[in-house]
Amino acid sequence: MSLTDVMSAADLSSWTELALILCFITFAAIVFWVFVMRGKASYENLRNLPLDEDGVNSSRAAAKGGEL
Amino acid sequence: MTAEIEKFTYDDAIVRKFTLMTFVWGVVGMLVGVIVALQLAAPYFNFELAFLSFGRLRPLHTNAVIFAFTGNAIFAGVYYSMQRLLKTSMFSKTLSHIHFWGWQAIIVAAALTLPLGITQGKEYAELEWPIDIAIAVVWLVFAFNCFGTIAKRRERHIYVAIWFYIATLVTITLLHVFNNLVVPAGLWRSYPIYAGVQDAFMQWWYGHNAVGFLLTTPLLGMMYYFLPKAANRPVFSYRLSIIHFWSLVFLYIWAGPHHLHYTALPAWASTLGMLFSVMLWMPSWGGMLNGLLTLRGAWDKVATDPVLKFFVVAVTFYGMSTFEGPLLSVRSVNLLSHYTDWTIAHVHAGALGWVGFLVFGMIYWLLPRLFQTELWSRKLAEAHFWIGTIGILLYIVAIYAAGLTQGLMWLAFDDEGYLKYGDFVETTLRLIPMYWVRVIGGLAYLTGTLLMGVNFFMTWKRRPATYDVPVHEAPALAKTYTDRPEPESTLQKSGAHVVNLAYKLDRFFSTTWHRRWERLPLKFTVAVLVTVVVASLFEIIPTFLIKSNVPTIATVTPYTPLELAGRNIYLAEGCYNCHSQMIRPIRAETERYGDYSKPGEFVYDHPFQWGSRRIGPDLQRVGGKYPDLWHLRHMDDPRAITAGSIMPAYPWLLTGDLDFDFVESTMRAHRMIGVPYSDEEISGGVMAAREQARAIAAEIVVQGGPEGLAEKQIVALIAYLQRLGTDITKPEPLAVEEETGPAEAATETVDTAAAVEEAS
């Protein structure tokens, strides 16, 4: 029995519905995750990375052992 | 412990090179765009020259603006921002140079081969296999250089811009390789391993995601870097950028099949594409809002800073295009818009507004920094902005109007139930004024770009004698890094399971794990790869493996050797740029063109030629519709046959000799990809082709045409055109052989009636 036979015998419509539901749940979970999470302050450093390129970050990083 | 401070410099020379070539290729691509726009408004601008005809120049325009202009801009933006975000120079200057010169060589190769009619015949993937291999190699050099830079970084966290670059590197590699799997039949000719429905699916999986991962994700990465820099404010929401990134990468890859509504692609696939396209609206607008809200409190700067002006309009067009895209993917809207200029207007709103203006904004921001002097003229930059904006508006308003006009006229019936505009050229004539407005809009946009060139040149002239190379300092990253351990919870031990679960959820939503990912580029890259591959396989595997997707039609047989040669000419002349070969199952189309297209009709089409727009009518059922002589005269002088036609003339096909030597290699290549030519058919291919050519040439003479055409290209093209769409009207063979088509899927033999029933 080839993979083609297996795929052809499967009920495709239920596969797509299942895929759709899984995708939607994933998407909803991501949205939920983003909007309920806390710790905004911890993101401030990351937001500022593009503005932080001329050594300002470096001195702070050095003080923290190279890690931010 | 304090880490050792390291000194380093940034390689801006490579950024200068890519920025210059962005401008140069931008002018070339836009100039060719204006020429092809002129050719549609006034076909005598084709000059009856093969290498200037619309079908050959349009791919040059699209390839130049996508891969040359945007490509170089992306590389400039990535090389500039990546070094600074990671606090290191690029991994290898040598690789940077190989990348730069390799990419320019590829562009030159494209600019030479496309006007010569050397093409794979697939939109945005026209370049032939040697150039495709070069693209893959140079792209991998770029990827290696980027990942090497990430590996030697001095900034632990990888900023959101680089996530988008990673997604681009991973996905474009996959798209390019899998859409360009071909069997060569010589140095400059090849045929895709996919046929018909499968080829169409792969092409739009590639085509749509090329928009997503070449014209969107890298530019979003650039937006997340250059917009905060220009506004001198951090991005509005890092959290929103997380959702923007992951949902865009996850959803985009599914959306391609929405380009194939009502075609022979199974409806489940195009419906899936539609659903994901609609879902894409949300992350796209999340990104747009993130961009615009970055400017909160800085809107006063927009009034005076041309860079921010370009960025604001770019992000606004991103929002407009990503609203319109999902709208166009909805089946009922697509019914009206597909094959019309509406799609062209949509594409150009995104290309001119989003891509072009973001690139221009970036270049104006970069020029003073790259050349270490002030921008020569802010006023000229302002002028560029306004001329460019007016150009965009003229272009898209005219072409939206043209698209709606086409769609409505093609679908219109009169009171008696006949097509209201039965003659295709009636619609064409109505569009000409709008095409002239497009030419003016395109010229304005090009003029603006030339003004930027003046500013570029004058700023460059004011550069210092030697560039200052600032030395930066940053601590080296520790070789090993361990995250702070999670606080130990005593809840589990104390038996408070529910509270413990709540605690764990709280830890999860604190997103520490995602920040950890942001420090682990390998894991991050694998996550992107898995996201893209899994989503692709969900659509690709069923499309390729389920037999009922492509019911074989017993009367559909491989092309004759001469028809195959004619098909090569059809591909070389880029006929697919104006003509579809796909009749949708709607009355307005079946009345106009004939019976609608069935999946089984295309099992020997390597590549598929369904097309995506109808500047001219559909050709799926053109076989047998006109005499041979009609085709000859039509190709020689279209306006002598159809007054008002905007089709180019192809006089060289009447005088150019047909290369019969290619027949055998073409047939062999087709057999390798599943077309059942026997050894005898292949060895006798040239003789059979000459015989059919003589018969057609003789028929042309009988019909009152010229003599001596049996060796000319035109007879091969006529043979192909006369074959189109005729298989389903042939009588069924008495004994039906079970035949394996080019795709393994095509093994089920059904008669035409059953195929029709199944397709419906």
PDB file of N, CA and C in Angstrom, chain A residues 2-5 7-8 12 16 19-20 23-24 26-27 30-40 42-43 46-55 57-58 61-62 65-68, chain B residues 1-2 5 84 87 155-157 159 225 228-229 233-236 238-239 242-243 247 250 254 268 275-276 282 296 472-475 478 481 506 509 511 515 518 538 541 545-547 744:
ATOM      1  N   SER A   2       0.678   2.105  -0.977  1.00  0.00           N
ATOM      2  CA  SER A   2       1.530   3.300  -1.081  1.00  0.00           C
ATOM      3  C   SER A   2       0.927   4.452  -0.262  1.00  0.00           C
ATOM      4  N   LEU A   3       1.742   5.463  -0.063  1.00  0.00           N
ATOM      5  CA  LEU A   3       1.259   6.643   0.667  1.00  0.00           C
ATOM      6  C   LEU A   3       0.107   7.298  -0.087  1.00  0.00           C
ATOM      7  N   THR A   4       0.181   7.202  -1.414  1.00  0.00           N
ATOM      8  CA  THR A   4      -0.897   7.758  -2.233  1.00  0.00           C
ATOM      9  C   THR A   4      -2.222   7.077  -1.913  1.00  0.00           C
ATOM     10  N   ASP A   5      -2.184   5.750  -1.771  1.00  0.00           N
ATOM     11  CA  ASP A   5      -3.422   5.017  -1.445  1.00  0.00           C
ATOM     12  C   ASP A   5      -3.951   5.436  -0.075  1.00  0.00           C
ATOM     13  N   MET A   7      -3.435   8.256   1.546  1.00  0.00           N
ATOM     14  CA  MET A   7      -3.950   9.627   1.500  1.00  0.00           C
ATOM     15  C   MET A   7      -5.299   9.685   0.798  1.00  0.00           C
ATOM     16  N   SER A   8      -5.427   8.894  -0.270  1.00  0.00           N
ATOM     17  CA  SER A   8      -6.666   8.938  -1.040  1.00  0.00           C
ATOM     18  C   SER A   8      -7.827   8.338  -0.273  1.00  0.00           C
ATOM     19  N   LEU A  12     -10.528  13.674   3.493  1.00  0.00           N
ATOM     20  CA  LEU A  12      -9.798  14.937   3.409  1.00  0.00           C
ATOM     21  C   LEU A  12     -10.509  16.076   4.121  1.00  0.00           C
ATOM     22  N   THR A  16      -8.885  18.924   6.824  1.00  0.00           N
ATOM     23  CA  THR A  16      -8.746  20.381   6.696  1.00  0.00           C
ATOM     24  C   THR A  16      -9.443  21.094   7.851  1.00  0.00           C
ATOM     25  N   ALA A  19      -7.211  20.794  10.774  1.00  0.00           N
ATOM     26  CA  ALA A  19      -6.065  21.700  10.631  1.00  0.00           C
ATOM     27  C   ALA A  19      -6.476  23.128  10.936  1.00  0.00           C
ATOM     28  N   LEU A  20      -7.637  23.474  10.430  1.00  0.00           N
ATOM     29  CA  LEU A  20      -8.114  24.844  10.636  1.00  0.00           C
ATOM     30  C   LEU A  20      -8.324  25.137  12.123  1.00  0.00           C
ATOM     31  N   CYS A  23      -5.060  25.440  13.889  1.00  0.00           N
ATOM     32  CA  CYS A  23      -4.417  26.717  13.571  1.00  0.00           C
ATOM     33  C   CYS A  23      -5.078  27.858  14.340  1.00  0.00           C
ATOM     34  N   PHE A  24      -6.384  27.811  14.368  1.00  0.00           N
ATOM     35  CA  PHE A  24      -7.089  28.893  15.046  1.00  0.00           C
ATOM     36  C   PHE A  24      -6.780  28.894  16.539  1.00  0.00           C
ATOM     37  N   THR A  26      -4.126  27.803  17.943  1.00  0.00           N
ATOM     38  CA  THR A  26      -2.754  28.304  18.093  1.00  0.00           C
ATOM     39  C   THR A  26      -2.721  29.822  18.030  1.00  0.00           C
ATOM     40  N   PHE A  27      -3.422  30.319  17.036  1.00  0.00           N
ATOM     41  CA  PHE A  27      -3.455  31.770  16.844  1.00  0.00           C
ATOM     42  C   PHE A  27      -4.069  32.466  18.064  1.00  0.00           C
ATOM     43  N   ILE A  30      -1.807  32.519  20.986  1.00  0.00           N
ATOM     44  CA  ILE A  30      -0.733  33.524  20.865  1.00  0.00           C
ATOM     45  C   ILE A  30      -1.266  34.913  21.231  1.00  0.00           C
ATOM     46  N   VAL A  31      -2.453  35.209  20.703  1.00  0.00           N
ATOM     47  CA  VAL A  31      -3.058  36.516  21.017  1.00  0.00           C
ATOM     48  C   VAL A  31      -3.245  36.647  22.529  1.00  0.00           C
ATOM     49  N   PHE A  32      -3.810  35.598  23.126  1.00  0.00           N
ATOM     50  CA  PHE A  32      -4.062  35.600  24.572  1.00  0.00           C
ATOM     51  C   PHE A  32      -2.763  35.828  25.334  1.00  0.00           C
ATOM     52  N   TRP A  33      -1.766  35.084  24.885  1.00  0.00           N
ATOM     53  CA  TRP A  33      -0.461  35.162  25.550  1.00  0.00           C
ATOM     54  C   TRP A  33       0.104  36.579  25.503  1.00  0.00           C
ATOM     55  N   VAL A  34      -0.011  37.189  24.350  1.00  0.00           N
ATOM     56  CA  VAL A  34       0.584  38.511  24.206  1.00  0.00           C
ATOM     57  C   VAL A  34      -0.137  39.551  25.053  1.00  0.00           C
ATOM     58  N   PHE A  35      -1.466  39.435  25.084  1.00  0.00           N
ATOM     59  CA  PHE A  35      -2.202  40.504  25.745  1.00  0.00           C
ATOM     60  C   PHE A  35      -2.370  40.328  27.242  1.00  0.00           C
ATOM     61  N   VAL A  36      -2.137  39.116  27.741  1.00  0.00           N
ATOM     62  CA  VAL A  36      -2.280  38.980  29.195  1.00  0.00           C
ATOM     63  C   VAL A  36      -0.937  39.052  29.909  1.00  0.00           C
ATOM     64  N   MET A  37       0.142  38.929  29.153  1.00  0.00           N
ATOM     65  CA  MET A  37       1.414  38.821  29.859  1.00  0.00           C
ATOM     66  C   MET A  37       1.801  40.132  30.541  1.00  0.00           C
ATOM     67  N   ARG A  38       2.595  39.967  31.559  1.00  0.00           N
ATOM     68  CA  ARG A  38       3.032  41.131  32.307  1.00  0.00           C
ATOM     69  C   ARG A  38       4.517  41.358  32.092  1.00  0.00           C
ATOM     70  N   GLY A  39       5.086  42.141  32.919  1.00  0.00           N
ATOM     71  CA  GLY A  39       6.536  42.340  32.842  1.00  0.00           C
ATOM     72  C   GLY A  39       6.944  43.277  31.723  1.00  0.00           C
ATOM     73  N   LYS A  40       6.113  44.324  31.520  1.00  0.00           N
ATOM     74  CA  LYS A  40       6.417  45.250  30.435  1.00  0.00           C
ATOM     75  C   LYS A  40       7.802  45.887  30.613  1.00  0.00           C
ATOM     76  N   SER A  42      10.467  44.683  31.608  1.00  0.00           N
ATOM     77  CA  SER A  42      11.579  43.861  31.149  1.00  0.00           C
ATOM     78  C   SER A  42      11.768  43.965  29.641  1.00  0.00           C
ATOM     79  N   TYR A  43      10.774  44.515  28.962  1.00  0.00           N
ATOM     80  CA  TYR A  43      10.895  44.672  27.518  1.00  0.00           C
ATOM     81  C   TYR A  43      11.506  46.015  27.121  1.00  0.00           C
ATOM     82  N   LEU A  46      14.779  45.758  25.407  1.00  0.00           N
ATOM     83  CA  LEU A  46      14.696  45.184  24.066  1.00  0.00           C
ATOM     84  C   LEU A  46      14.159  46.205  23.075  1.00  0.00           C
ATOM     85  N   ARG A  47      13.188  46.974  23.498  1.00  0.00           N
ATOM     86  CA  ARG A  47      12.621  48.005  22.614  1.00  0.00           C
ATOM     87  C   ARG A  47      13.689  49.016  22.217  1.00  0.00           C
ATOM     88  N   ASN A  48      14.607  49.243  23.133  1.00  0.00           N
ATOM     89  CA  ASN A  48      15.592  50.304  22.899  1.00  0.00           C
ATOM     90  C   ASN A  48      16.830  49.838  22.146  1.00  0.00           C
ATOM     91  N   LEU A  49      16.881  48.577  21.808  1.00  0.00           N
ATOM     92  CA  LEU A  49      18.093  48.072  21.158  1.00  0.00           C
ATOM     93  C   LEU A  49      18.518  48.875  19.923  1.00  0.00           C
ATOM     94  N   PRO A  50      17.596  49.252  19.040  1.00  0.00           N
ATOM     95  CA  PRO A  50      18.048  50.009  17.858  1.00  0.00           C
ATOM     96  C   PRO A  50      18.612  51.376  18.223  1.00  0.00           C
ATOM     97  N   LEU A  51      18.165  51.931  19.350  1.00  0.00           N
ATOM     98  CA  LEU A  51      18.610  53.281  19.729  1.00  0.00           C
ATOM     99  C   LEU A  51      19.866  53.231  20.586  1.00  0.00           C
ATOM    100  N   ASP A  52      20.372  52.052  20.789  1.00  0.00           N
ATOM    101  CA  ASP A  52      21.337  51.813  21.844  1.00  0.00           C
ATOM    102  C   ASP A  52      22.669  51.349  21.315  1.00  0.00           C
ATOM    103  N   GLU A  53      22.985  51.740  20.089  1.00  0.00           N
ATOM    104  CA  GLU A  53      24.074  51.045  19.421  1.00  0.00           C
ATOM    105  C   GLU A  53      25.442  51.675  19.616  1.00  0.00           C
ATOM    106  N   ASP A  54      25.502  52.862  20.196  1.00  0.00           N
ATOM    107  CA  ASP A  54      26.775  53.577  20.177  1.00  0.00           C
ATOM    108  C   ASP A  54      27.529  53.535  21.492  1.00  0.00           C
ATOM    109  N   GLY A  55      27.485  52.412  22.122  1.00  0.00           N
ATOM    110  CA  GLY A  55      28.294  52.251  23.307  1.00  0.00           C
ATOM    111  C   GLY A  55      27.552  52.472  24.607  1.00  0.00           C
ATOM    112  N   ASN A  57      24.793  51.099  25.534  1.00  0.00           N
ATOM    113  CA  ASN A  57      24.431  49.779  26.026  1.00  0.00           C
ATOM    114  C   ASN A  57      25.660  49.036  26.551  1.00  0.00           C
ATOM    115  N   SER A  58      26.770  49.305  25.870  1.00  0.00           N
ATOM    116  CA  SER A  58      27.972  48.552  26.197  1.00  0.00           C
ATOM    117  C   SER A  58      28.395  48.772  27.642  1.00  0.00           C
ATOM    118  N   ALA A  61      26.094  46.997  29.842  1.00  0.00           N
ATOM    119  CA  ALA A  61      26.293  45.560  29.733  1.00  0.00           C
ATOM    120  C   ALA A  61      27.560  45.121  30.482  1.00  0.00           C
ATOM    121  N   ALA A  62      28.593  45.940  30.351  1.00  0.00           N
ATOM    122  CA  ALA A  62      29.841  45.590  31.019  1.00  0.00           C
ATOM    123  C   ALA A  62      29.640  45.495  32.518  1.00  0.00           C
ATOM    124  N   GLY A  65      28.316  42.179  33.576  1.00  0.00           N
ATOM    125  CA  GLY A  65      29.037  40.986  33.160  1.00  0.00           C
ATOM    126  C   GLY A  65      28.747  40.583  31.735  1.00  0.00           C
ATOM    127  N   GLY A  66      28.456  41.568  30.923  1.00  0.00           N
ATOM    128  CA  GLY A  66      28.261  41.262  29.509  1.00  0.00           C
ATOM    129  C   GLY A  66      26.855  40.831  29.167  1.00  0.00           C
ATOM    130  N   GLU A  67      25.973  40.766  30.111  1.00  0.00           N
ATOM    131  CA  GLU A  67      24.598  40.328  29.822  1.00  0.00           C
ATOM    132  C   GLU A  67      23.615  41.429  30.150  1.00  0.00           C
ATOM    133  N   LEU A  68      22.584  41.466  29.385  1.00  0.00           N
ATOM    134  CA  LEU A  68      21.513  42.427  29.671  1.00  0.00           C
ATOM    135  C   LEU A  68      20.258  41.673  30.037  1.00  0.00           C
TER     136      LEU A  68
ATOM    137  N   MET B   1      31.785  39.807  38.060  1.00  0.00           N
ATOM    138  CA  MET B   1      32.844  39.734  37.064  1.00  0.00           C
ATOM    139  C   MET B   1      32.511  40.621  35.877  1.00  0.00           C
ATOM    140  N   THR B   2      33.502  41.366  35.422  1.00  0.00           N
ATOM    141  CA  THR B   2      33.276  42.242  34.286  1.00  0.00           C
ATOM    142  C   THR B   2      33.867  41.620  33.026  1.00  0.00           C
ATOM    143  N   ILE B   5      36.148  44.154  27.423  1.00  0.00           N
ATOM    144  CA  ILE B   5      35.589  45.070  26.421  1.00  0.00           C
ATOM    145  C   ILE B   5      36.341  44.879  25.110  1.00  0.00           C
ATOM    146  N   ARG B  84      24.749  46.621  13.630  1.00  0.00           N
ATOM    147  CA  ARG B  84      24.544  47.492  14.782  1.00  0.00           C
ATOM    148  C   ARG B  84      23.693  46.837  15.870  1.00  0.00           C
ATOM    149  N   LYS B  87      26.009  44.365  17.405  1.00  0.00           N
ATOM    150  CA  LYS B  87      27.266  44.941  17.895  1.00  0.00           C
ATOM    151  C   LYS B  87      28.479  44.153  17.417  1.00  0.00           C
ATOM    152  N   GLU B 155      25.667  41.143  21.410  1.00  0.00           N
ATOM    153  CA  GLU B 155      24.385  41.470  22.039  1.00  0.00           C
ATOM    154  C   GLU B 155      23.612  40.160  22.180  1.00  0.00           C
ATOM    155  N   ARG B 156      23.337  39.799  23.404  1.00  0.00           N
ATOM    156  CA  ARG B 156      22.729  38.487  23.617  1.00  0.00           C
ATOM    157  C   ARG B 156      21.353  38.396  22.965  1.00  0.00           C
ATOM    158  N   HIS B 157      20.562  39.427  23.159  1.00  0.00           N
ATOM    159  CA  HIS B 157      19.197  39.396  22.628  1.00  0.00           C
ATOM    160  C   HIS B 157      19.164  39.686  21.138  1.00  0.00           C
ATOM    161  N   TYR B 159      17.081  41.219  18.352  1.00  0.00           N
ATOM    162  CA  TYR B 159      15.974  42.174  18.220  1.00  0.00           C
ATOM    163  C   TYR B 159      15.002  41.706  17.144  1.00  0.00           C
ATOM    164  N   TYR B 225      13.628  48.570  12.507  1.00  0.00           N
ATOM    165  CA  TYR B 225      14.910  49.182  12.857  1.00  0.00           C
ATOM    166  C   TYR B 225      14.940  50.662  12.476  1.00  0.00           C
ATOM    167  N   PRO B 228      12.151  53.422  14.223  1.00  0.00           N
ATOM    168  CA  PRO B 228      12.550  53.961  15.532  1.00  0.00           C
ATOM    169  C   PRO B 228      13.795  54.849  15.448  1.00  0.00           C
ATOM    170  N   LYS B 229      14.725  54.492  14.573  1.00  0.00           N
ATOM    171  CA  LYS B 229      15.926  55.322  14.446  1.00  0.00           C
ATOM    172  C   LYS B 229      15.560  56.715  13.925  1.00  0.00           C
ATOM    173  N   ARG B 233      12.662  57.154  18.655  1.00  0.00           N
ATOM    174  CA  ARG B 233      11.778  56.631  19.696  1.00  0.00           C
ATOM    175  C   ARG B 233      11.746  55.108  19.573  1.00  0.00           C
ATOM    176  N   PRO B 234      11.627  54.409  20.683  1.00  0.00           N
ATOM    177  CA  PRO B 234      11.566  52.948  20.575  1.00  0.00           C
ATOM    178  C   PRO B 234      10.258  52.498  19.930  1.00  0.00           C
ATOM    179  N   VAL B 235      10.283  51.291  19.434  1.00  0.00           N
ATOM    180  CA  VAL B 235       9.069  50.749  18.823  1.00  0.00           C
ATOM    181  C   VAL B 235       7.934  50.777  19.846  1.00  0.00           C
ATOM    182  N   PHE B 236       6.718  51.016  19.359  1.00  0.00           N
ATOM    183  CA  PHE B 236       5.579  51.224  20.260  1.00  0.00           C
ATOM    184  C   PHE B 236       5.389  50.048  21.213  1.00  0.00           C
ATOM    185  N   TYR B 238       6.790  46.072  21.994  1.00  0.00           N
ATOM    186  CA  TYR B 238       7.584  44.883  21.690  1.00  0.00           C
ATOM    187  C   TYR B 238       6.691  43.647  21.691  1.00  0.00           C
ATOM    188  N   ARG B 239       5.703  43.675  22.578  1.00  0.00           N
ATOM    189  CA  ARG B 239       4.780  42.537  22.640  1.00  0.00           C
ATOM    190  C   ARG B 239       4.015  42.378  21.333  1.00  0.00           C
ATOM    191  N   ILE B 242       5.937  40.731  18.735  1.00  0.00           N
ATOM    192  CA  ILE B 242       6.010  39.265  18.870  1.00  0.00           C
ATOM    193  C   ILE B 242       4.834  38.619  18.158  1.00  0.00           C
ATOM    194  N   ILE B 243       3.661  39.142  18.429  1.00  0.00           N
ATOM    195  CA  ILE B 243       2.482  38.553  17.775  1.00  0.00           C
ATOM    196  C   ILE B 243       2.515  38.839  16.276  1.00  0.00           C
ATOM    197  N   SER B 247       2.524  35.336  14.073  1.00  0.00           N
ATOM    198  CA  SER B 247       1.290  35.075  13.338  1.00  0.00           C
ATOM    199  C   SER B 247       1.487  35.327  11.852  1.00  0.00           C
ATOM    200  N   PHE B 250       3.371  32.322  10.534  1.00  0.00           N
ATOM    201  CA  PHE B 250       2.542  31.112  10.586  1.00  0.00           C
ATOM    202  C   PHE B 250       1.419  31.156   9.538  1.00  0.00           C
ATOM    203  N   TRP B 254       0.202  29.751   4.256  1.00  0.00           N
ATOM    204  CA  TRP B 254      -0.980  28.996   3.816  1.00  0.00           C
ATOM    205  C   TRP B 254      -1.732  29.700   2.683  1.00  0.00           C
ATOM    206  N   TRP B 268     -11.012  22.840  -1.999  1.00  0.00           N
ATOM    207  CA  TRP B 268     -10.606  22.835  -0.593  1.00  0.00           C
ATOM    208  C   TRP B 268      -9.312  23.624  -0.405  1.00  0.00           C
ATOM    209  N   LEU B 275      -9.120  31.355   3.790  1.00  0.00           N
ATOM    210  CA  LEU B 275      -9.331  31.505   5.238  1.00  0.00           C
ATOM    211  C   LEU B 275      -8.082  32.069   5.918  1.00  0.00           C
ATOM    212  N   PHE B 276      -6.954  31.552   5.537  1.00  0.00           N
ATOM    213  CA  PHE B 276      -5.725  32.047   6.159  1.00  0.00           C
ATOM    214  C   PHE B 276      -5.396  33.465   5.708  1.00  0.00           C
ATOM    215  N   MET B 282      -5.231  40.394  10.584  1.00  0.00           N
ATOM    216  CA  MET B 282      -5.007  40.802  11.984  1.00  0.00           C
ATOM    217  C   MET B 282      -3.530  41.085  12.300  1.00  0.00           C
ATOM    218  N   ARG B 296       4.080  58.102  17.948  1.00  0.00           N
ATOM    219  CA  ARG B 296       3.282  58.885  18.897  1.00  0.00           C
ATOM    220  C   ARG B 296       4.200  59.888  19.605  1.00  0.00           C
ATOM    221  N   HIS B 472      33.911  51.051  17.848  1.00  0.00           N
ATOM    222  CA  HIS B 472      32.905  50.874  18.897  1.00  0.00           C
ATOM    223  C   HIS B 472      33.443  49.897  19.941  1.00  0.00           C
ATOM    224  N   GLU B 473      32.820  49.978  21.070  1.00  0.00           N
ATOM    225  CA  GLU B 473      33.236  49.079  22.145  1.00  0.00           C
ATOM    226  C   GLU B 473      32.031  48.375  22.727  1.00  0.00           C
ATOM    227  N   ALA B 474      32.212  47.126  23.015  1.00  0.00           N
ATOM    228  CA  ALA B 474      31.160  46.372  23.705  1.00  0.00           C
ATOM    229  C   ALA B 474      31.797  45.164  24.353  1.00  0.00           C
ATOM    230  N   PRO B 475      31.220  44.707  25.422  1.00  0.00           N
ATOM    231  CA  PRO B 475      31.795  43.511  26.056  1.00  0.00           C
ATOM    232  C   PRO B 475      31.513  42.266  25.227  1.00  0.00           C
ATOM    233  N   ALA B 478      29.690  36.129  26.977  1.00  0.00           N
ATOM    234  CA  ALA B 478      30.270  34.974  27.653  1.00  0.00           C
ATOM    235  C   ALA B 478      30.077  33.740  26.782  1.00  0.00           C
ATOM    236  N   TYR B 481      26.180  30.650  28.621  1.00  0.00           N
ATOM    237  CA  TYR B 481      25.170  31.528  29.194  1.00  0.00           C
ATOM    238  C   TYR B 481      24.080  30.671  29.820  1.00  0.00           C
ATOM    239  N   ASP B 506       1.135  31.292  35.195  1.00  0.00           N
ATOM    240  CA  ASP B 506       1.607  32.667  35.379  1.00  0.00           C
ATOM    241  C   ASP B 506       3.042  32.804  34.878  1.00  0.00           C
ATOM    242  N   PHE B 509       3.012  32.780  31.058  1.00  0.00           N
ATOM    243  CA  PHE B 509       2.572  34.034  30.428  1.00  0.00           C
ATOM    244  C   PHE B 509       3.499  35.214  30.765  1.00  0.00           C
ATOM    245  N   THR B 511       6.311  35.141  29.815  1.00  0.00           N
ATOM    246  CA  THR B 511       7.069  35.151  28.548  1.00  0.00           C
ATOM    247  C   THR B 511       8.571  35.014  28.715  1.00  0.00           C
ATOM    248  N   ARG B 515      11.649  35.169  25.733  1.00  0.00           N
ATOM    249  CA  ARG B 515      12.881  35.959  25.800  1.00  0.00           C
ATOM    250  C   ARG B 515      14.107  35.051  25.751  1.00  0.00           C
ATOM    251  N   GLU B 518      14.700  34.316  22.264  1.00  0.00           N
ATOM    252  CA  GLU B 518      15.316  35.448  21.572  1.00  0.00           C
ATOM    253  C   GLU B 518      16.823  35.492  21.776  1.00  0.00           C
ATOM    254  N   PHE B 538       0.918  20.776   4.946  1.00  0.00           N
ATOM    255  CA  PHE B 538      -0.522  20.573   5.123  1.00  0.00           C
ATOM    256  C   PHE B 538      -1.260  20.775   3.800  1.00  0.00           C
ATOM    257  N   ILE B 541       1.005  18.117   0.567  1.00  0.00           N
ATOM    258  CA  ILE B 541       0.846  16.655   0.545  1.00  0.00           C
ATOM    259  C   ILE B 541      -0.518  16.247  -0.029  1.00  0.00           C
ATOM    260  N   LEU B 545      -0.943  14.077  -3.478  1.00  0.00           N
ATOM    261  CA  LEU B 545      -1.126  12.642  -3.276  1.00  0.00           C
ATOM    262  C   LEU B 545      -2.563  12.148  -3.410  1.00  0.00           C
ATOM    263  N   ILE B 546      -3.507  13.026  -3.426  1.00  0.00           N
ATOM    264  CA  ILE B 546      -4.888  12.532  -3.489  1.00  0.00           C
ATOM    265  C   ILE B 546      -5.346  12.433  -4.936  1.00  0.00           C
ATOM    266  N   LYS B 547      -5.694  11.236  -5.332  1.00  0.00           N
ATOM    267  CA  LYS B 547      -5.978  10.960  -6.740  1.00  0.00           C
ATOM    268  C   LYS B 547      -7.121  11.815  -7.273  1.00  0.00           C
ATOM    269  N   GLU B 744       2.109  11.499  -9.845  1.00  0.00           N
ATOM    270  CA  GLU B 744       1.652  10.158  -9.556  1.00  0.00           C
ATOM    271  C   GLU B 744       0.152  10.127  -9.331  1.00  0.00           C
TER     272      GLU B 744
END
